[in-house]
Short mmCIF file of C-alpha atoms in Angstrom, two decimals:
data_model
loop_
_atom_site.label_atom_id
_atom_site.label_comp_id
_atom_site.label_asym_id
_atom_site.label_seq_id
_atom_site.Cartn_x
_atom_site.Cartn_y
_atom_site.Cartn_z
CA UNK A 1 -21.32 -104.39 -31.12
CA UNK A 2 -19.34 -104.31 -28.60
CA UNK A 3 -17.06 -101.12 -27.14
CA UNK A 4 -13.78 -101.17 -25.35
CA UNK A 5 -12.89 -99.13 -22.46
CA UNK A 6 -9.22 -98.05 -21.42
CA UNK A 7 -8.61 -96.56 -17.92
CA UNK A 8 -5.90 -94.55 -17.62
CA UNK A 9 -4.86 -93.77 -14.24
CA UNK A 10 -1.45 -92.64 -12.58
CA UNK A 11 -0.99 -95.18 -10.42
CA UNK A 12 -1.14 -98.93 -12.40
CA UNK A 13 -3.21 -100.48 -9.25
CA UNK A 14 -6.26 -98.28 -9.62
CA UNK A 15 -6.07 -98.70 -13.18
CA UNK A 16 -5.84 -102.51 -12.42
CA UNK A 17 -8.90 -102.12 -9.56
CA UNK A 18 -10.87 -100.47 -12.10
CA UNK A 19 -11.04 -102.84 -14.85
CA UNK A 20 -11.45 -105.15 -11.87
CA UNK A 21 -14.67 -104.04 -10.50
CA UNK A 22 -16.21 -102.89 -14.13
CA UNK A 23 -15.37 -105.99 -14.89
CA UNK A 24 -17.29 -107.35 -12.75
CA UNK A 25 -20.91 -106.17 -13.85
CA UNK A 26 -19.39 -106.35 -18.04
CA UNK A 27 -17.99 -109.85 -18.30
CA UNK A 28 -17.80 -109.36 -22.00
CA UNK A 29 -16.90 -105.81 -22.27
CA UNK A 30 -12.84 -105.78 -23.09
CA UNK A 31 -11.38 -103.09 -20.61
CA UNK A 32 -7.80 -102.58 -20.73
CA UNK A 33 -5.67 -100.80 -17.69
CA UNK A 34 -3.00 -98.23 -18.60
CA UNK A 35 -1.73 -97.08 -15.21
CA UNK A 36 1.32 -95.74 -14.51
CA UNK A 37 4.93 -95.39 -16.06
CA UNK A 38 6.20 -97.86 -18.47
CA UNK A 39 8.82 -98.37 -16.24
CA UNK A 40 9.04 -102.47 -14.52
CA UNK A 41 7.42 -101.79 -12.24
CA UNK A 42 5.37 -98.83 -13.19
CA UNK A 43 6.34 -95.62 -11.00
CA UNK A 44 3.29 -92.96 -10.71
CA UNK A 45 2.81 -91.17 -13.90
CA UNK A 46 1.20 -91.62 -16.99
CA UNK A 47 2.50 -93.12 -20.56
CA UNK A 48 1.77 -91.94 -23.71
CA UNK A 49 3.82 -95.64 -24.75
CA UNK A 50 0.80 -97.42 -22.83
CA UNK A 51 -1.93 -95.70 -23.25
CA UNK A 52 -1.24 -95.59 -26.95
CA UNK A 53 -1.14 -100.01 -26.67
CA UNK A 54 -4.30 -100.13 -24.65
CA UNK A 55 -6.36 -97.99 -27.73
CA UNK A 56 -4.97 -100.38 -29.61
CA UNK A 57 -5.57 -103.50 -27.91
CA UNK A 58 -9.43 -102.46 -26.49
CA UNK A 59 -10.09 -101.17 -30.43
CA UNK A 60 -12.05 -104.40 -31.55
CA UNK A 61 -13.51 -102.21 -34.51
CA UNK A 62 -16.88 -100.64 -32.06
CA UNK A 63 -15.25 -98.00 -30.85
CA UNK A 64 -13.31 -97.06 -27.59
CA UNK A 65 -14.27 -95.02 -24.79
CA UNK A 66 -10.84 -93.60 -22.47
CA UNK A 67 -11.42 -93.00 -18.55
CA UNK A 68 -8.66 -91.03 -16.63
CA UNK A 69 -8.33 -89.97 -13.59
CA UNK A 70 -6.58 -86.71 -12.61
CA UNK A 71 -5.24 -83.89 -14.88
CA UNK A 72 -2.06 -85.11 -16.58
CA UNK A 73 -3.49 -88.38 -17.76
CA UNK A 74 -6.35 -85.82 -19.38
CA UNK A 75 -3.32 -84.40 -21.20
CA UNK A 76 -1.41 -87.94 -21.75
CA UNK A 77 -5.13 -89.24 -23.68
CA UNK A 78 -5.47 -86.17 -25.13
CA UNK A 79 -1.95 -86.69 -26.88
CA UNK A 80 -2.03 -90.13 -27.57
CA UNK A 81 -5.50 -89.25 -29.62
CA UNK A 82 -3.47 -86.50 -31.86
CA UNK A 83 -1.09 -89.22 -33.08
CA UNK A 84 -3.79 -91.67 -34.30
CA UNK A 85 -4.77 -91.73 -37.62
CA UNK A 86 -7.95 -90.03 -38.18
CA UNK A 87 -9.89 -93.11 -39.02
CA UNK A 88 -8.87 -94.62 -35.59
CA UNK A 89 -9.63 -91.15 -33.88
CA UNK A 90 -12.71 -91.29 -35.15
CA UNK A 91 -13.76 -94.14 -32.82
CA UNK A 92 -12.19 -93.12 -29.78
CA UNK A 93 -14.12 -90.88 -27.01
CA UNK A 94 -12.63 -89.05 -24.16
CA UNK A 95 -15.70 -87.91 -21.95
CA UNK A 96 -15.45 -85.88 -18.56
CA UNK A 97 -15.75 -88.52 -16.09
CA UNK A 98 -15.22 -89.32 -12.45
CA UNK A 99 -13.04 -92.24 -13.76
CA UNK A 100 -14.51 -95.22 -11.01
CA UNK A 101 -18.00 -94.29 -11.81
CA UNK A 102 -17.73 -93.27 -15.20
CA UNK A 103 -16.09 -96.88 -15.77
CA UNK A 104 -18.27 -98.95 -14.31
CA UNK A 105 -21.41 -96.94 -15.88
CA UNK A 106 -19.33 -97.26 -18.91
CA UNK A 107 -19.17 -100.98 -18.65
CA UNK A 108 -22.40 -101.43 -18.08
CA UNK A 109 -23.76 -99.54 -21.36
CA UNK A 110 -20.83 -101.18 -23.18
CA UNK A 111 -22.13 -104.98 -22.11
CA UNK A 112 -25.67 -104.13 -23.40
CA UNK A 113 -24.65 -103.29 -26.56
CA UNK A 114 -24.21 -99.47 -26.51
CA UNK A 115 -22.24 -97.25 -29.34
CA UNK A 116 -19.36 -95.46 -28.66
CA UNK A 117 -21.21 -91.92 -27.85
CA UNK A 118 -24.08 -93.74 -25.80
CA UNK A 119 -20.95 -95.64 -23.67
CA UNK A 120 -19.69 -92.20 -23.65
CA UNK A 121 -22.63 -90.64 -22.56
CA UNK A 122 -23.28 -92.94 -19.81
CA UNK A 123 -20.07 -91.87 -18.19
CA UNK A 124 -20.36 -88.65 -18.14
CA UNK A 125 -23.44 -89.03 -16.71
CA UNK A 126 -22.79 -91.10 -13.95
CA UNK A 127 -21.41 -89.03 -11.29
CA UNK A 128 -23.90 -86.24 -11.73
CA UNK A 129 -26.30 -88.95 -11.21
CA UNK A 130 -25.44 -89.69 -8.16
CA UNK A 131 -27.59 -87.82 -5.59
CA UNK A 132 -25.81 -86.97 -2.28
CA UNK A 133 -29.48 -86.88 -0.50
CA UNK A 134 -30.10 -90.10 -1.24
CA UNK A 135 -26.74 -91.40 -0.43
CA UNK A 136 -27.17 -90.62 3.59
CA UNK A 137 -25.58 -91.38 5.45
CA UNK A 138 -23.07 -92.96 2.93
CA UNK A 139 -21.16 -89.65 2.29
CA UNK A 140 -21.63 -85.82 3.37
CA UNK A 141 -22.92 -83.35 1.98
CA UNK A 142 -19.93 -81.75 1.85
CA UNK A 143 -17.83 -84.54 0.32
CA UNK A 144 -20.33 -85.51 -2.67
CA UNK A 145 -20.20 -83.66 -5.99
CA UNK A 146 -22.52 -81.00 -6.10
CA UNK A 147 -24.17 -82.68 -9.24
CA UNK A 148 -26.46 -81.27 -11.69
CA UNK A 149 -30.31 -79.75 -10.64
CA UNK A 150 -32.99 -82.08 -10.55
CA UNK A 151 -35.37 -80.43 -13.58
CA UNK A 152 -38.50 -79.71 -12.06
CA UNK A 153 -41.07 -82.60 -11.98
CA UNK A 154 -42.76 -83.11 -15.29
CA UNK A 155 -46.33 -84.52 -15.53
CA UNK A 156 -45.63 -88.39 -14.59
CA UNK A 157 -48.98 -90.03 -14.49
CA UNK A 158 -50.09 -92.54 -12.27
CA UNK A 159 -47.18 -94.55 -10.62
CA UNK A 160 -46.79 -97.96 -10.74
CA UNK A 161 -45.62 -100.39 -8.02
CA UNK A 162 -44.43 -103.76 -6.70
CA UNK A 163 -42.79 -105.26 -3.91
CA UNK A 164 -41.13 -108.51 -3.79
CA UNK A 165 -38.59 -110.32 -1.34
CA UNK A 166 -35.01 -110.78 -2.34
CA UNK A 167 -34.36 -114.81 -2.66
CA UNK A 168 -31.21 -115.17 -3.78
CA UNK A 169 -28.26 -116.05 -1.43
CA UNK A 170 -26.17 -112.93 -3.01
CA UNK A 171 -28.90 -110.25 -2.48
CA UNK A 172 -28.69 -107.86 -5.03
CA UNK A 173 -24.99 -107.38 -5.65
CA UNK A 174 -22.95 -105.86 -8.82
CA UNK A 175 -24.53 -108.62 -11.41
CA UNK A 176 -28.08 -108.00 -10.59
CA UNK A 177 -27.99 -104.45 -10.13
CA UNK A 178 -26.11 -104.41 -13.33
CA UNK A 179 -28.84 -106.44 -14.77
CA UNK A 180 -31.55 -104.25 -13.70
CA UNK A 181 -29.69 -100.70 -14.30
CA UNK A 182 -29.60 -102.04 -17.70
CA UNK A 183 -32.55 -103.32 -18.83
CA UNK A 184 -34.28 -100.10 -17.40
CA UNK A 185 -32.06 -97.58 -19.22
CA UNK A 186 -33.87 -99.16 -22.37
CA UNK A 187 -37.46 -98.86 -21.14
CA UNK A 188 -39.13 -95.26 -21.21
CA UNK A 189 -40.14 -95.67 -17.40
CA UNK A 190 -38.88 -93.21 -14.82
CA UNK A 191 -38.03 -96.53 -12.06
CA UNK A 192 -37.13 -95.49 -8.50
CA UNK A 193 -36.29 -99.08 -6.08
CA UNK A 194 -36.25 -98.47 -2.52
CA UNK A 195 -35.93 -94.41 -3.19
CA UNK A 196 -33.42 -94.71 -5.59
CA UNK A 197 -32.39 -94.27 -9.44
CA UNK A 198 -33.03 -97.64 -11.29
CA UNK A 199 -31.19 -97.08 -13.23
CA UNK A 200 -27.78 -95.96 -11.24
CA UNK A 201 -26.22 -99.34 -11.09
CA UNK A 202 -23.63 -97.85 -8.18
CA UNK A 203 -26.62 -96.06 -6.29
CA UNK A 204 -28.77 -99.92 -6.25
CA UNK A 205 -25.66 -101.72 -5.35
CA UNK A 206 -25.63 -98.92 -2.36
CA UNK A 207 -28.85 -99.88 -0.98
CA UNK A 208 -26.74 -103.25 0.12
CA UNK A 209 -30.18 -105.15 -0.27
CA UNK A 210 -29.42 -108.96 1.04
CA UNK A 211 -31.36 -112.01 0.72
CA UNK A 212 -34.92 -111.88 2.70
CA UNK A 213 -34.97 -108.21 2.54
CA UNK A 214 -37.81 -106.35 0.63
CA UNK A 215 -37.68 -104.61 -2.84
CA UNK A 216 -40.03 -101.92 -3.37
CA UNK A 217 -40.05 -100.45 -6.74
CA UNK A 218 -42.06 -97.44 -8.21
CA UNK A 219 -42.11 -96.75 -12.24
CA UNK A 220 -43.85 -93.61 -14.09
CA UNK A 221 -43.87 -93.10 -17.75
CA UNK A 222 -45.12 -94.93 -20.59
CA UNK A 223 -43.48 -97.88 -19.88
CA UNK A 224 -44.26 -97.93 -16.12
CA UNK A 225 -45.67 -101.17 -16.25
CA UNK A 226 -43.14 -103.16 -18.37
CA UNK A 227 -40.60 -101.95 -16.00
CA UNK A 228 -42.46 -103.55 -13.19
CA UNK A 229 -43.10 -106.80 -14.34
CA UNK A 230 -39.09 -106.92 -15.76
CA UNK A 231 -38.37 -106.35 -12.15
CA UNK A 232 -40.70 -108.60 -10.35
CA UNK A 233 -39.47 -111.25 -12.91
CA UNK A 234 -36.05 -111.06 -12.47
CA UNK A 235 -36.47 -110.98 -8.22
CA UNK A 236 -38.85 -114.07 -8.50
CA UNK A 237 -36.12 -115.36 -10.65
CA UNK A 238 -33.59 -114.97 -7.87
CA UNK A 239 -31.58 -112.80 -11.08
CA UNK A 240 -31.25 -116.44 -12.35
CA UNK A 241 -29.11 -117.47 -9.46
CA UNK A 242 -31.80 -120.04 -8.09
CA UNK B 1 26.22 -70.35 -33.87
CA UNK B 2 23.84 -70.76 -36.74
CA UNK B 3 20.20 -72.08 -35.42
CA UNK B 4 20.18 -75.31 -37.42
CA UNK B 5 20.47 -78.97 -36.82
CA UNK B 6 23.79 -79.08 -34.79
CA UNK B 7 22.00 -75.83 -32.77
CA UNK B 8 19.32 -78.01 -32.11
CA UNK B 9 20.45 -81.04 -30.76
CA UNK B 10 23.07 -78.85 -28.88
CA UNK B 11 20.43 -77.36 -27.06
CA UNK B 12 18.59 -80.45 -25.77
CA UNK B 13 22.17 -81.45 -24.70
CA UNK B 14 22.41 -78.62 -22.92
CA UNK B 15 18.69 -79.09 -21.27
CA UNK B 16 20.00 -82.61 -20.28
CA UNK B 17 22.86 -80.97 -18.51
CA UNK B 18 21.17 -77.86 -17.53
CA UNK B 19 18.21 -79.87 -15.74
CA UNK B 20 20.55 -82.39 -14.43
CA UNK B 21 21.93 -79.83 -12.56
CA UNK B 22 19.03 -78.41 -10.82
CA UNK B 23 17.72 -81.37 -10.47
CA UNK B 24 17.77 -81.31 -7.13
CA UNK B 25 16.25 -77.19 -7.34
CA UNK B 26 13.24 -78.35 -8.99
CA UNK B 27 12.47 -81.23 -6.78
CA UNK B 28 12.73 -78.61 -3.48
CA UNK B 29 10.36 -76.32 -5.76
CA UNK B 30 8.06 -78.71 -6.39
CA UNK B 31 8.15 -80.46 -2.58
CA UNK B 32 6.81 -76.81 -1.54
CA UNK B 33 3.77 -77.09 -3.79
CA UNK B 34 2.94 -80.50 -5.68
CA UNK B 35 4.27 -84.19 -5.46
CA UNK B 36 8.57 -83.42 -5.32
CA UNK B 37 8.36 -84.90 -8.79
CA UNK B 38 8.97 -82.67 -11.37
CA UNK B 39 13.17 -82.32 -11.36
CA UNK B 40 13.53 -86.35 -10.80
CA UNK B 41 11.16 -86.21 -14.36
CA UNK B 42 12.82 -83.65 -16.18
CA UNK B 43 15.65 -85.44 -15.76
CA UNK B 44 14.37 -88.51 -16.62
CA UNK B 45 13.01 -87.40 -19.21
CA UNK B 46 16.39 -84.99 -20.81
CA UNK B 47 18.56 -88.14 -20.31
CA UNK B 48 16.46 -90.47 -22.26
CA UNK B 49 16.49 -87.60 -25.05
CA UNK B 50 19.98 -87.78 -24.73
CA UNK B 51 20.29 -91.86 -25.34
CA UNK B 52 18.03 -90.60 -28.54
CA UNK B 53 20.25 -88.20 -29.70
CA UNK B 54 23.13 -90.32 -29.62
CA UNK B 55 21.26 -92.68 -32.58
CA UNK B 56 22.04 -89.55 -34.74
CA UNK B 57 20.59 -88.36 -37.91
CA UNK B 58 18.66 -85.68 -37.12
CA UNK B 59 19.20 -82.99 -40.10
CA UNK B 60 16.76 -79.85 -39.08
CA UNK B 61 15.79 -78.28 -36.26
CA UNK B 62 12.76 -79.55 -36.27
CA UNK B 63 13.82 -83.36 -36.53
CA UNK B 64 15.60 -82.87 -33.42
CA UNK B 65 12.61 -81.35 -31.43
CA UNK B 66 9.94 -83.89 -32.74
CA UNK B 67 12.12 -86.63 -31.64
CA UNK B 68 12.74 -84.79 -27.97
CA UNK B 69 9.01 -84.26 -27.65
CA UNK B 70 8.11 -88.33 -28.39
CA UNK B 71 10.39 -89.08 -25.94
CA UNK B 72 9.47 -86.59 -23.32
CA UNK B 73 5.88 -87.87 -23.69
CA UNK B 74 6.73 -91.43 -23.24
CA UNK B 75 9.56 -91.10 -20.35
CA UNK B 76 8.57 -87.99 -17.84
CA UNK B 77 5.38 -89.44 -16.05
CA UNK B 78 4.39 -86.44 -14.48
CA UNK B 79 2.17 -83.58 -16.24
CA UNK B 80 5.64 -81.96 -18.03
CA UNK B 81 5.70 -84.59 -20.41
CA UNK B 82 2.82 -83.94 -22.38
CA UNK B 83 3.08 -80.27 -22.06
CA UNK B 84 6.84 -79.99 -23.14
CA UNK B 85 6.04 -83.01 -25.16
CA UNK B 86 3.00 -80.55 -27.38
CA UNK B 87 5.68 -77.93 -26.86
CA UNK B 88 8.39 -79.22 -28.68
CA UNK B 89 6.35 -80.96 -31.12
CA UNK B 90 4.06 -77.63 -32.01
CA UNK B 91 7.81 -75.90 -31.87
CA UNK B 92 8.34 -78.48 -34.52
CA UNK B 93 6.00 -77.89 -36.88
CA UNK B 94 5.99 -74.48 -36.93
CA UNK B 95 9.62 -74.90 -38.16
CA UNK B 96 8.57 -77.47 -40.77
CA UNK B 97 11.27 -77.97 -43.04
CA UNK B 98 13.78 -75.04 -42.27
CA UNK B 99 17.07 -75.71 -42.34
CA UNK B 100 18.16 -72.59 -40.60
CA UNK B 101 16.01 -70.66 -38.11
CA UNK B 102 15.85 -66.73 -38.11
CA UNK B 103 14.47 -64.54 -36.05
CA UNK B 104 11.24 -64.58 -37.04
CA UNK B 105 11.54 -68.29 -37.05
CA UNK B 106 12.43 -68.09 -33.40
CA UNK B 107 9.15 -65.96 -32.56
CA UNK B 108 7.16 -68.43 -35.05
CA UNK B 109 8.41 -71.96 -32.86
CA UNK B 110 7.99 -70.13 -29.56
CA UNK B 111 4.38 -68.53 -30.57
CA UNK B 112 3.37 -72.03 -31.36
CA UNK B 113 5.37 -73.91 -28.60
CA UNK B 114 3.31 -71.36 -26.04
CA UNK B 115 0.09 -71.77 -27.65
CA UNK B 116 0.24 -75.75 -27.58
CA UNK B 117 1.05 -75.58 -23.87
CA UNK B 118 -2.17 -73.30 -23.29
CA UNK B 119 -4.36 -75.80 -25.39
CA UNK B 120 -2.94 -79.00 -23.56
CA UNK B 121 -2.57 -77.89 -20.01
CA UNK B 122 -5.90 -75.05 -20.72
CA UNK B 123 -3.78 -72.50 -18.33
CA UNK B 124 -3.49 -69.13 -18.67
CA UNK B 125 -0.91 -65.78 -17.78
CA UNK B 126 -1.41 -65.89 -13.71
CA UNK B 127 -2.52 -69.74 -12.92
CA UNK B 128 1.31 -69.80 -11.71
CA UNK B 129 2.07 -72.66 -14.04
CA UNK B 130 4.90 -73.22 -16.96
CA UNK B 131 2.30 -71.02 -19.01
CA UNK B 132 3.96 -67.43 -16.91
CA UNK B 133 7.09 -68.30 -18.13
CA UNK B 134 6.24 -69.06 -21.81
CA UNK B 135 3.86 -65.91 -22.85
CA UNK B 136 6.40 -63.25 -21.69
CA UNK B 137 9.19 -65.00 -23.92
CA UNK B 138 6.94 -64.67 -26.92
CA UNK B 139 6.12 -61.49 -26.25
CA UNK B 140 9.75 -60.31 -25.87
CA UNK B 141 10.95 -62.55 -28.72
CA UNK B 142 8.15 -60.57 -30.47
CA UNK B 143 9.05 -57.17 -30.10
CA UNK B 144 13.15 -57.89 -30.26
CA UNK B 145 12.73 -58.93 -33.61
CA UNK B 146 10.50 -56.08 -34.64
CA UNK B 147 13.22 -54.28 -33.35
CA UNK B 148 15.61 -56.15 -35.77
CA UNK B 149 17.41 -58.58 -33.35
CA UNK B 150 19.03 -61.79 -35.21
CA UNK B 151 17.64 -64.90 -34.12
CA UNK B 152 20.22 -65.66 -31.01
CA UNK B 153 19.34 -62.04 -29.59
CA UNK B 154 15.81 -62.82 -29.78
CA UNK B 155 16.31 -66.25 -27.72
CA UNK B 156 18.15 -64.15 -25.54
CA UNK B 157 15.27 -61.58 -25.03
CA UNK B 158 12.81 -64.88 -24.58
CA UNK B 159 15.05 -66.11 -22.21
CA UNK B 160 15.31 -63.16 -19.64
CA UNK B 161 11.74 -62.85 -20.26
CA UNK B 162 10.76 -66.49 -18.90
CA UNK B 163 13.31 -65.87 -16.00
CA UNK B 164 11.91 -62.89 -14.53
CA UNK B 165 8.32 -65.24 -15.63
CA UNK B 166 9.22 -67.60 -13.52
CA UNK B 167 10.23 -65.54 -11.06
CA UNK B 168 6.87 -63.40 -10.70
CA UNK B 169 4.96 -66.71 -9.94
CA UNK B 170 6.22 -66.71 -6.44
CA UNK B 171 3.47 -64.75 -5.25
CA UNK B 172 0.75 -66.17 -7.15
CA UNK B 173 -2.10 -68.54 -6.00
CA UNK B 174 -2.30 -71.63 -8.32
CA UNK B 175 -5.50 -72.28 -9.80
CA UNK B 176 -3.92 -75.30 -12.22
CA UNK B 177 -2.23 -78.68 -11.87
CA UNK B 178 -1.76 -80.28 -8.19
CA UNK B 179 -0.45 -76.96 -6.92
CA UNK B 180 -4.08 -75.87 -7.22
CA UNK B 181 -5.13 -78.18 -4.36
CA UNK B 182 -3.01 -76.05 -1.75
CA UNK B 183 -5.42 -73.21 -2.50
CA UNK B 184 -3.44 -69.83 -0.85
CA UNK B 185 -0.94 -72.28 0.57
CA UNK B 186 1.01 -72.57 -3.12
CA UNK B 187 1.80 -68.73 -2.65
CA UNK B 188 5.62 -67.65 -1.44
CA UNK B 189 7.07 -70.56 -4.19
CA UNK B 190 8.02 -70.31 -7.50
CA UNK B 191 6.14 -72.29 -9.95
CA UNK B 192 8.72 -75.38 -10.64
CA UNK B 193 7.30 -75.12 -14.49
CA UNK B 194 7.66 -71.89 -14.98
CA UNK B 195 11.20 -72.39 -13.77
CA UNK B 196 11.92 -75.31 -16.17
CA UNK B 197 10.86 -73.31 -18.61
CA UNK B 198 12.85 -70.46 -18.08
CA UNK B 199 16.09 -73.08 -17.90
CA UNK B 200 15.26 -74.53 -21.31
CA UNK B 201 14.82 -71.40 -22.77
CA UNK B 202 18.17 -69.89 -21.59
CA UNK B 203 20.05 -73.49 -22.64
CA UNK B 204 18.85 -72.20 -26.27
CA UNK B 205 19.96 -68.90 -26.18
CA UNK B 206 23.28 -70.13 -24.71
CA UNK B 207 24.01 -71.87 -27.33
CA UNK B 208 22.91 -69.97 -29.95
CA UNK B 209 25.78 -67.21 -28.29
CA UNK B 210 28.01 -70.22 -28.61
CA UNK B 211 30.93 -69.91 -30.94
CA UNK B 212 30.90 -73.01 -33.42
#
């Protein structure tokens, strides 16, 4: 199973930079850019024309999840959707996402082997997950989203931890924190790593951990401890870059 | 003249001509309070209808607009496109077969012209967008032909109505679109929409007063 993505943006170059860096953590997810006019070259604007040829070309029979940036290219998806047939429509999901996070949470759901609504689902959720706290001094208060209340603290149980030095030349860049992000959002295990989400693949690739430098990772839940051990493994491991 | 085919088409000539004219209007509008876009598009977007037109074979009114709103969907860019684009295709199917429009007919395409606007761009009467120029022509198409207008007075009525539309958005605050970003700052301009709007709507009564 695998799901496409098509980012529709005005301008072709984000679109491009987008399926660029999702790329990046989904080597086998096909994303398709449809930014801009149809023009040669593309003037700012969106294309019905295009974004109707990247459904088609991202549609590998799984399912297809759209990202867009501002209003009109809402609108432009949004068309392009009422012409398909409803068999094709039927596949297709337009969530309400920040399109740069929504596409590279997206992407990562999408390379494990997520459905159409769970790809879906993992875009919407990926800005609101995003906590401007923990992001200090990386944005202001001011600038960030305001996001979604943190529910109050259910009973969690008796935390587990571990600790273990980064080896890898790399650190833990977009591959590894992809690989982590991932493999958590499948465990029932509430993982925080050096204070934040596990399973936020943008907010671990934020802590900038290098090579030599400590990660410290606390799990709750039922599977606390398999979430550990995944971890520990996979830093031992160097995230197979050794 | 008759509102059939030859109306049809000789209205989204007239847009192309009407639009290439104020061009240059909608731009200055649309410097004040977006991205200077919107009469380069239009334009764009009227001329390419033209090239479409010219392929010929278009034998109802609503033939003519469905092929006008695929091409304004694919050629404009900007956030017109797929607003005229559901207009003119909604205006479409409300006509379904018809061969010649009354004035009910008029009210019916306009009603559902409007209403695809509201569900694409999710405005409504007072976000200063296309959306004040479209609900007071229905309305006034509406009560002209309870009145027992024919179908060229109630374009006419629909027309003046998206005019003085368009021009009651000058004082409004935008809460849609890219004029929205200005916040208070979009007040003092006309919405350059609303006034595209207003234009296309008077190109079809115009013609509809033509003589054949």
């Amino acid at each position: 199973m695998t799901v496409g993505l098509v980012i529709v943006s005005h301008s072709s170059k984000i679109a491009e930079g987008v399926v660029e860096l999702a790329g990046q953590m989904a080597p086998n997810v096909l994303i398709v850019p449809a930014g801009g006019t149809a023009d040669s070259p593309p003037r700012i604007g969106t294309s019905l024309e295009k974004v109707q040829k990247g459904l088609v070309e991202a549609d590998q029979g799984d399912g297809v999840v759209v990202l867009t940036d501002l209003g009109s290219a809402v609108m432009t998806a949004e068309m392009t959707l009422e012409f398909l047939a409803q068999d094709a429509r039927s596949r297709i999901r337009l969530p309400r996402a920040a399109l740069v996070e929504g596409a590279v949470a997206a992407a990562v759901r999408a390379q494990s082997g997520g459905t159409v609504d769970e790809v879906a689902a993992e875009a919407e959720a990926a800005v609101v997950s995003i906590d401007p706290e923990s992001l200090e001094p990386f944005v202001s208060h001011g600038a960030a989203a305001p996001g979604i209340p943190v529910p109050a603290d259910k009973p969690r149980g008796t935390p587990v931890r571990g600790a273990w030095t980064i080896r890898n030349k790399m650190g833990l860049h977009a591959r590894p924190a992809a690989v982590i992000a991932r493999a958590l959002t499948d465990l029932d295990a509430e993982v925080t790593i050096n204070g934040v989400d596990g399973k936020s693949v943008m907010l671990l690739m934020s802590l900038a951990l290098g090579a030599g430098s400590e990660l410290q990772a606390e799990a709750t839940g039922p599977q606390a401890r398999a979430a550990i051990d995944y971890i520990g493994r996979e830093v031992e491991d160097g995230f197979g870059e050794l | 003249m008759a509102l059939n085919a030859q109306w049809a088409e000789a209205w989204l000539r007239e847009c192309a001509r009407v639009l290439a004219e104020h061009r240059t209007e909608l731009i200055e509008l649309d410097r004040a309070i977006g991205d200077a876009d919107h009469g380069e598009n239009m334009h764009r977007g009227f001329s390419a209808v033209l090239t479409k037109l010219d392929d010929g074979g278009q034998e109802t009114p609503a033939a003519a607009l469905k092929l006008a709103a695929m091409t304004l969907m694919s050629t404009v860019g900007g956030a017109a496109g797929p607003l005229y684009g559901t207009a003119f295709l909604r205006a479409a199917t409300a006509l379904g077969d018809e061969r010649e429009v009354g004035a009910s007919g008029v009210v019916g395409f306009l009603t559902a012209a409007r209403d695809g606007v509201v569900a694409r761009g999710k405005a409504e009467p007072g976000d200063k967008t296309m959306v004040d120029a479209w609900t007071p022509a229905v309305e006034a198409a509406g009560t002209a032909e309870a009145a027992g207008a024919t179908a060229a007075e109630a374009l006419k009525a629909a027309a003046n109505a998206a005019q003085a539309g368009a021009a009651g958005t000058e004082p409004l605050i935008a809460r849609k679109g890219r004029a929205s970003y200005l916040g208070e700052r979009s007040a003092g301009h006309r919405d350059p929409g609303a006034v595209s709007t207003a234009l296309i709507l008077q190109a079809a009564a115009d013609i509809a007063e033509r003589e054949q």
